[in-house]
PDB file of C-alpha atoms in Angstrom:
ATOM      1  CA  MET A1201      -1.441 -20.759  -4.205  1.00 44.00           C
ATOM      2  CA  THR A1202      -3.338 -23.831  -4.376  1.00 52.00           C
ATOM      3  CA  ASP A1203      -3.448 -25.285  -0.980  1.00 84.00           C
ATOM      4  CA  GLU A1204      -3.430 -22.390   1.107  1.00 86.00           C
ATOM      5  CA  ALA A1205      -4.355 -23.963   4.179  1.00 85.00           C
ATOM      6  CA  ALA A1206      -1.515 -27.256   3.746  1.00 88.00           C
ATOM      7  CA  PHE A1207       1.025 -23.759   3.209  1.00 90.00           C
ATOM      8  CA  VAL A1208       0.322 -21.734   6.587  1.00 88.00           C
ATOM      9  CA  LYS A1209       0.090 -25.189   8.257  1.00 89.00           C
ATOM     10  CA  GLU A1210       3.307 -25.694   6.565  1.00 90.00           C
ATOM     11  CA  LEU A1211       4.549 -21.814   7.891  1.00 89.00           C
ATOM     12  CA  ILE A1212       2.799 -22.150  11.559  1.00 87.00           C
ATOM     13  CA  SER A1213       5.006 -26.344  11.700  1.00 86.00           C
ATOM     14  CA  TYR A1214       8.031 -25.857  14.367  1.00 80.00           C
ATOM     15  CA  GLU A1215       9.932 -28.892  11.600  1.00 85.00           C
ATOM     16  CA  GLY A1216       9.134 -26.023   7.493  1.00 82.00           C
ATOM     17  CA  LYS A1217       8.562 -23.138   9.187  1.00 86.00           C
ATOM     18  CA  ASP A1218      11.277 -21.659   8.186  1.00 88.00           C
ATOM     19  CA  LYS A1219      11.369 -22.952   4.160  1.00 91.00           C
ATOM     20  CA  ALA A1220       7.743 -22.075   4.534  1.00 91.00           C
ATOM     21  CA  PHE A1221       8.984 -18.214   5.178  1.00 92.00           C
ATOM     22  CA  SER A1222      11.636 -17.972   2.895  1.00 93.00           C
ATOM     23  CA  LYS A1223       8.418 -18.725   0.611  1.00 94.00           C
ATOM     24  CA  LEU A1224       5.912 -16.513   1.625  1.00 93.00           C
ATOM     25  CA  LEU A1225       8.764 -14.208   0.676  1.00 94.00           C
ATOM     26  CA  ASP A1226       9.407 -14.749  -2.689  1.00 94.00           C
ATOM     27  CA  LEU A1227       5.672 -14.973  -3.430  1.00 93.00           C
ATOM     28  CA  TYR A1228       5.057 -11.424  -1.739  1.00 94.00           C
ATOM     29  CA  GLN A1229       7.745  -9.517  -0.739  1.00 95.00           C
ATOM     30  CA  GLU A1230       7.984  -7.201  -3.793  1.00 94.00           C
ATOM     31  CA  ARG A1231       3.934  -7.501  -4.107  1.00 93.00           C
ATOM     32  CA  LEU A1232       3.133  -6.154  -0.687  1.00 95.00           C
ATOM     33  CA  TYR A1233       5.956  -3.170  -1.203  1.00 95.00           C
ATOM     34  CA  TRP A1234       4.461  -1.860  -3.606  1.00 92.00           C
ATOM     35  CA  HIS A1235       1.075  -1.692  -1.317  1.00 91.00           C
ATOM     36  CA  ILE A1236       2.937  -0.091   1.304  1.00 93.00           C
ATOM     37  CA  ARG A1237       5.034   2.380  -0.764  1.00 91.00           C
ATOM     38  CA  LYS A1238       2.034   3.881  -2.221  1.00 87.00           C
ATOM     39  CA  LEU A1239       1.379   4.850   1.176  1.00 87.00           C
ATOM     40  CA  VAL A1240       4.916   6.235   2.966  1.00 89.00           C
ATOM     41  CA  ILE A1241       5.762   7.109  -0.526  1.00 83.00           C
ATOM     42  CA  THR A1242       9.358   6.851   0.024  1.00 89.00           C
ATOM     43  CA  HIS A1243      11.762   4.042  -0.503  1.00 90.00           C
ATOM     44  CA  GLU A1244      13.439   3.973   2.013  1.00 92.00           C
ATOM     45  CA  ASN A1245      10.769   4.726   3.910  1.00 93.00           C
ATOM     46  CA  ALA A1246       9.337   1.233   2.508  1.00 94.00           C
ATOM     47  CA  ASP A1247      11.614  -0.831   3.365  1.00 95.00           C
ATOM     48  CA  ASP A1248      11.236   0.446   6.564  1.00 95.00           C
ATOM     49  CA  VAL A1249       7.985  -0.267   7.281  1.00 97.00           C
ATOM     50  CA  LEU A1250       7.959  -3.233   4.337  1.00 97.00           C
ATOM     51  CA  GLN A1251      10.887  -5.226   7.254  1.00 96.00           C
ATOM     52  CA  ASN A1252       8.519  -4.402   9.973  1.00 96.00           C
ATOM     53  CA  THR A1253       5.876  -6.368   8.383  1.00 97.00           C
ATOM     54  CA  PHE A1254       7.184  -9.327   7.866  1.00 96.00           C
ATOM     55  CA  LEU A1255       8.698  -9.490  11.485  1.00 95.00           C
ATOM     56  CA  ARG A1256       5.327  -9.018  11.941  1.00 96.00           C
ATOM     57  CA  ILE A1257       2.976 -11.010   9.714  1.00 95.00           C
ATOM     58  CA  TYR A1258       6.707 -14.211  11.255  1.00 92.00           C
ATOM     59  CA  LYS A1259       4.849 -13.419  14.836  1.00 93.00           C
ATOM     60  CA  SER A1260       1.514 -13.417  14.222  1.00 93.00           C
ATOM     61  CA  LEU A1261       1.343 -16.112  11.836  1.00 91.00           C
ATOM     62  CA  PRO A1262       0.817 -19.055  14.867  1.00 90.00           C
ATOM     63  CA  ASN A1263      -2.691 -16.680  15.638  1.00 90.00           C
ATOM     64  CA  PHE A1264      -3.911 -16.400  11.699  1.00 90.00           C
ATOM     65  CA  LYS A1265      -7.078 -17.569  11.711  1.00 88.00           C
ATOM     66  CA  GLN A1266      -7.924 -18.208   8.427  1.00 87.00           C
ATOM     67  CA  GLN A1267     -11.329 -16.850   8.284  1.00 87.00           C
ATOM     68  CA  SER A1268      -9.533 -14.626   5.486  1.00 88.00           C
ATOM     69  CA  SER A1269      -7.228 -15.141   2.919  1.00 91.00           C
ATOM     70  CA  LEU A1270      -3.289 -15.390   3.643  1.00 93.00           C
ATOM     71  CA  HIS A1271      -2.896 -12.226   0.939  1.00 91.00           C
ATOM     72  CA  THR A1272      -5.089 -10.082   2.794  1.00 93.00           C
ATOM     73  CA  TRP A1273      -3.899 -10.801   5.991  1.00 95.00           C
ATOM     74  CA  MET A1274      -1.087  -9.518   4.692  1.00 95.00           C
ATOM     75  CA  TYR A1275      -2.245  -6.832   3.463  1.00 94.00           C
ATOM     76  CA  ARG A1276      -3.895  -5.461   6.142  1.00 94.00           C
ATOM     77  CA  ILE A1277      -0.339  -6.392   8.054  1.00 96.00           C
ATOM     78  CA  ALA A1278       1.315  -4.514   5.553  1.00 96.00           C
ATOM     79  CA  TYR A1279      -1.398  -1.911   5.892  1.00 95.00           C
ATOM     80  CA  ASN A1280      -1.044  -1.015   8.944  1.00 95.00           C
ATOM     81  CA  GLU A1281       2.765  -0.898  10.082  1.00 96.00           C
ATOM     82  CA  SER A1282       2.066   2.274   7.722  1.00 93.00           C
ATOM     83  CA  ILE A1283      -0.763   3.797   9.588  1.00 92.00           C
ATOM     84  CA  ARG A1284       1.679   3.605  12.453  1.00 94.00           C
ATOM     85  CA  PHE A1285       4.735   5.287  10.640  1.00 94.00           C
ATOM     86  CA  LEU A1286       3.041   8.215   8.949  1.00 90.00           C
ATOM     87  CA  GLU A1287       1.019   8.712  12.695  1.00 90.00           C
ATOM     88  CA  LYS A1288       5.056   7.633  14.353  1.00 90.00           C
ATOM     89  CA  ASN A1289       5.859  10.591  11.922  1.00 86.00           C
ATOM     90  CA  ASN A1290       2.939  12.761  11.733  1.00 78.00           C
ATOM     91  CA  LYS A1291       4.253  13.817  15.589  1.00 44.00           C
ATOM     92  CA  ARG A1292       7.140  16.021  13.524  1.00 41.00           C
ATOM     93  CA  PRO A1293       6.206  19.534  12.802  1.00 35.00           C
ATOM     94  CA  THR A1294       3.523  20.349   9.676  1.00 40.00           C
ATOM     95  CA  VAL A1295       3.573  21.638   6.822  1.00 40.00           C
ATOM     96  CA  SER A1296       1.196  23.649   3.799  1.00 38.00           C
ATOM     97  CA  ILE A1297      -1.025  21.069   1.813  1.00 41.00           C
ATOM     98  CA  ASN A1298       0.212  22.486  -1.419  1.00 43.00           C
ATOM     99  CA  ASP A1299       4.270  22.038   0.718  1.00 46.00           C
ATOM    100  CA  GLY A1300       3.602  18.390   0.805  1.00 47.00           C
ATOM    101  CA  ASN A1301       2.015  18.416  -2.381  1.00 50.00           C
ATOM    102  CA  ASN A1302       5.049  19.794  -3.494  1.00 51.00           C
ATOM    103  CA  THR A1303       7.217  18.065  -1.712  1.00 53.00           C
ATOM    104  CA  TYR A1304       5.185  14.598  -3.251  1.00 50.00           C
ATOM    105  CA  ILE A1305       5.811  15.086  -6.054  1.00 50.00           C
ATOM    106  CA  ASN A1306       9.599  16.263  -5.974  1.00 54.00           C
ATOM    107  CA  ASN A1307      10.088  12.687  -3.368  1.00 55.00           C
ATOM    108  CA  LEU A1308       8.520  11.055  -6.764  1.00 50.00           C
ATOM    109  CA  VAL A1309      10.778  12.927  -9.115  1.00 51.00           C
ATOM    110  CA  SER A1310      13.631  12.588  -8.053  1.00 52.00           C
ATOM    111  CA  ASP A1311      13.160   8.478  -6.873  1.00 56.00           C
ATOM    112  CA  ALA A1312      15.620   6.890  -9.012  1.00 52.00           C
ATOM    113  CA  PHE A1313      12.997   3.905  -8.601  1.00 55.00           C
ATOM    114  CA  PHE A1314      10.104   6.342 -10.230  1.00 50.00           C
ATOM    115  CA  ASP A1315       9.649   6.220 -13.620  1.00 50.00           C
ATOM    116  CA  SER A1316       8.164  10.136 -14.269  1.00 51.00           C
ATOM    117  CA  LYS A1317       5.921   9.602 -17.299  1.00 62.00           C
ATOM    118  CA  GLU A1318       3.839  12.579 -18.012  1.00 68.00           C
ATOM    119  CA  ALA A1319       0.873  10.599 -17.647  1.00 69.00           C
ATOM    120  CA  GLN A1320       2.235   8.571 -14.365  1.00 75.00           C
ATOM    121  CA  LEU A1321       3.735  12.050 -13.136  1.00 76.00           C
ATOM    122  CA  LYS A1322      -0.189  13.764 -13.554  1.00 79.00           C
ATOM    123  CA  LEU A1323      -1.696  10.859 -12.020  1.00 81.00           C
ATOM    124  CA  GLN A1324       0.457  10.864  -8.627  1.00 80.00           C
ATOM    125  CA  GLN A1325       0.071  14.935  -8.570  1.00 83.00           C
ATOM    126  CA  ILE A1326      -4.240  14.372  -8.433  1.00 87.00           C
ATOM    127  CA  LEU A1327      -4.140  11.783  -5.983  1.00 86.00           C
ATOM    128  CA  SER A1328      -1.386  13.532  -3.592  1.00 85.00           C
ATOM    129  CA  GLU A1329      -4.117  16.112  -3.388  1.00 89.00           C
ATOM    130  CA  LEU A1330      -6.981  13.787  -2.302  1.00 91.00           C
ATOM    131  CA  PRO A1331      -7.392  12.763   1.381  1.00 92.00           C
ATOM    132  CA  GLU A1332      -5.829  10.153   2.251  1.00 88.00           C
ATOM    133  CA  ARG A1333      -8.586   6.801   2.794  1.00 91.00           C
ATOM    134  CA  GLU A1334      -9.478   7.938  -0.951  1.00 93.00           C
ATOM    135  CA  LYS A1335      -6.348   7.639  -2.325  1.00 91.00           C
ATOM    136  CA  GLN A1336      -5.522   4.308  -0.489  1.00 90.00           C
ATOM    137  CA  ILE A1337      -8.704   2.870  -1.214  1.00 94.00           C
ATOM    138  CA  PHE A1338      -7.836   3.947  -5.052  1.00 93.00           C
ATOM    139  CA  GLN A1339      -4.373   2.935  -4.414  1.00 90.00           C
ATOM    140  CA  MET A1340      -5.198  -1.098  -3.471  1.00 91.00           C
ATOM    141  CA  LYS A1341      -8.053  -1.455  -5.949  1.00 93.00           C
ATOM    142  CA  TYR A1342      -6.609   0.521  -8.867  1.00 90.00           C
ATOM    143  CA  PHE A1343      -3.009  -0.841  -8.966  1.00 86.00           C
ATOM    144  CA  ASP A1344      -2.932  -3.623  -6.370  1.00 88.00           C
ATOM    145  CA  ASP A1345      -5.685  -5.346  -8.248  1.00 89.00           C
ATOM    146  CA  LEU A1346      -7.712  -6.029  -4.603  1.00 92.00           C
ATOM    147  CA  THR A1347     -11.445  -6.730  -4.996  1.00 94.00           C
ATOM    148  CA  PHE A1348     -13.428  -4.817  -3.205  1.00 96.00           C
ATOM    149  CA  ARG A1349     -13.589  -7.419  -0.076  1.00 94.00           C
ATOM    150  CA  ASP A1350     -10.327  -7.571   0.071  1.00 93.00           C
ATOM    151  CA  ILE A1351      -9.971  -3.963   1.046  1.00 94.00           C
ATOM    152  CA  GLU A1352     -13.172  -4.406   2.891  1.00 94.00           C
ATOM    153  CA  ASP A1353     -10.705  -6.477   5.704  1.00 92.00           C
ATOM    154  CA  ILE A1354      -7.714  -4.123   4.968  1.00 92.00           C
ATOM    155  CA  ILE A1355      -9.240  -0.789   6.207  1.00 92.00           C
ATOM    156  CA  ASN A1356     -12.305  -2.222   8.366  1.00 91.00           C
ATOM    157  CA  ILE A1357     -14.467   0.160   6.165  1.00 93.00           C
ATOM    158  CA  LYS A1358     -17.789  -0.910   4.824  1.00 96.00           C
ATOM    159  CA  GLU A1359     -17.456  -2.537   1.204  1.00 95.00           C
ATOM    160  CA  SER A1360     -20.275   0.126  -0.370  1.00 96.00           C
ATOM    161  CA  THR A1361     -18.104   2.787   1.317  1.00 96.00           C
ATOM    162  CA  ILE A1362     -15.020   1.487  -1.061  1.00 96.00           C
ATOM    163  CA  LYS A1363     -17.130   0.795  -4.105  1.00 96.00           C
ATOM    164  CA  SER A1364     -18.413   4.311  -4.341  1.00 96.00           C
ATOM    165  CA  SER A1365     -15.545   6.797  -2.748  1.00 95.00           C
ATOM    166  CA  TYR A1366     -13.388   4.329  -5.088  1.00 95.00           C
ATOM    167  CA  TYR A1367     -15.594   5.310  -8.340  1.00 96.00           C
ATOM    168  CA  ASN A1368     -16.578   8.527  -6.761  1.00 95.00           C
ATOM    169  CA  THR A1369     -12.142   9.233  -7.160  1.00 94.00           C
ATOM    170  CA  VAL A1370     -11.975   7.615 -10.891  1.00 92.00           C
ATOM    171  CA  LYS A1371     -14.279   9.530 -12.175  1.00 92.00           C
ATOM    172  CA  HIS A1372     -12.236  13.027 -10.544  1.00 91.00           C
ATOM    173  CA  ILE A1373      -8.726  11.119 -11.910  1.00 88.00           C
ATOM    174  CA  GLU A1374     -11.138  11.392 -15.317  1.00 86.00           C
ATOM    175  CA  LYS A1375     -12.311  15.119 -14.685  1.00 86.00           C
ATOM    176  CA  ASN A1376      -8.652  16.544 -13.960  1.00 85.00           C
ATOM    177  CA  MET A1377      -6.253  14.247 -15.717  1.00 79.00           C
ATOM    178  CA  LEU A1378      -5.984  16.748 -19.157  1.00 71.00           C
ATOM    179  CA  SER A1379      -5.779  20.339 -16.630  1.00 74.00           C
ATOM    180  CA  VAL A1380      -3.070  19.311 -13.894  1.00 61.00           C
ATOM    181  CA  GLN A1381      -0.382  21.289 -14.637  1.00 57.00           C
ATOM    182  CA  LEU A1382       2.768  19.670 -14.231  1.00 51.00           C
ATOM    183  CA  LEU A1383       4.837  21.749 -12.055  1.00 48.00           C
ATOM    184  CA  SER A1384       8.835  21.763 -13.895  1.00 46.00           C
ATOM    185  CA  LYS A1385      11.940  20.457 -12.107  1.00 44.00           C
ATOM    186  CA  THR A1386      13.075  23.686 -10.916  1.00 46.00           C
ATOM    187  CA  GLN A1387      10.059  23.988  -9.217  1.00 47.00           C
ATOM    188  CA  VAL A1388       9.959  21.357  -7.168  1.00 44.00           C
TER     189      VAL A1388
END
């Protein structure tokens, strides 16, 4: 976006709001979907959270102070909506970590929207075993190509902590990529 301030002004104006919001959807819907999808895992859940995200964005646009980029602000909303969704669903009975990892991988393997190449499955299996915060930081940096500063704005953790977490996760992935044994479809 060459002139973000003008676009934001258009988004909050009465006359151009709907047309500008439609343009915003075109620009960011897919990117936010995949950001959310990495957090909530399934397509159906990601669609629900994405819809809630864009509703919150639409309602909150008049309050956008432009202290960060529009992109970062929307990612923060998507992140917060994903966390709300996960917290709401954590009220259900919990499963052991191994059951959770098997369920996670099973959901990926059976999902029509997931490209199940072996390396990608290995990466996802390693990520599923990480603590949630480390997994989220890695996904935002590696998959969403966000800057460390943007991630700091989104999850409200110091940039130095984010960098440390990211690089430690990268080392962990490199170390474990060759040793991960994939579950066969009959095991999942």
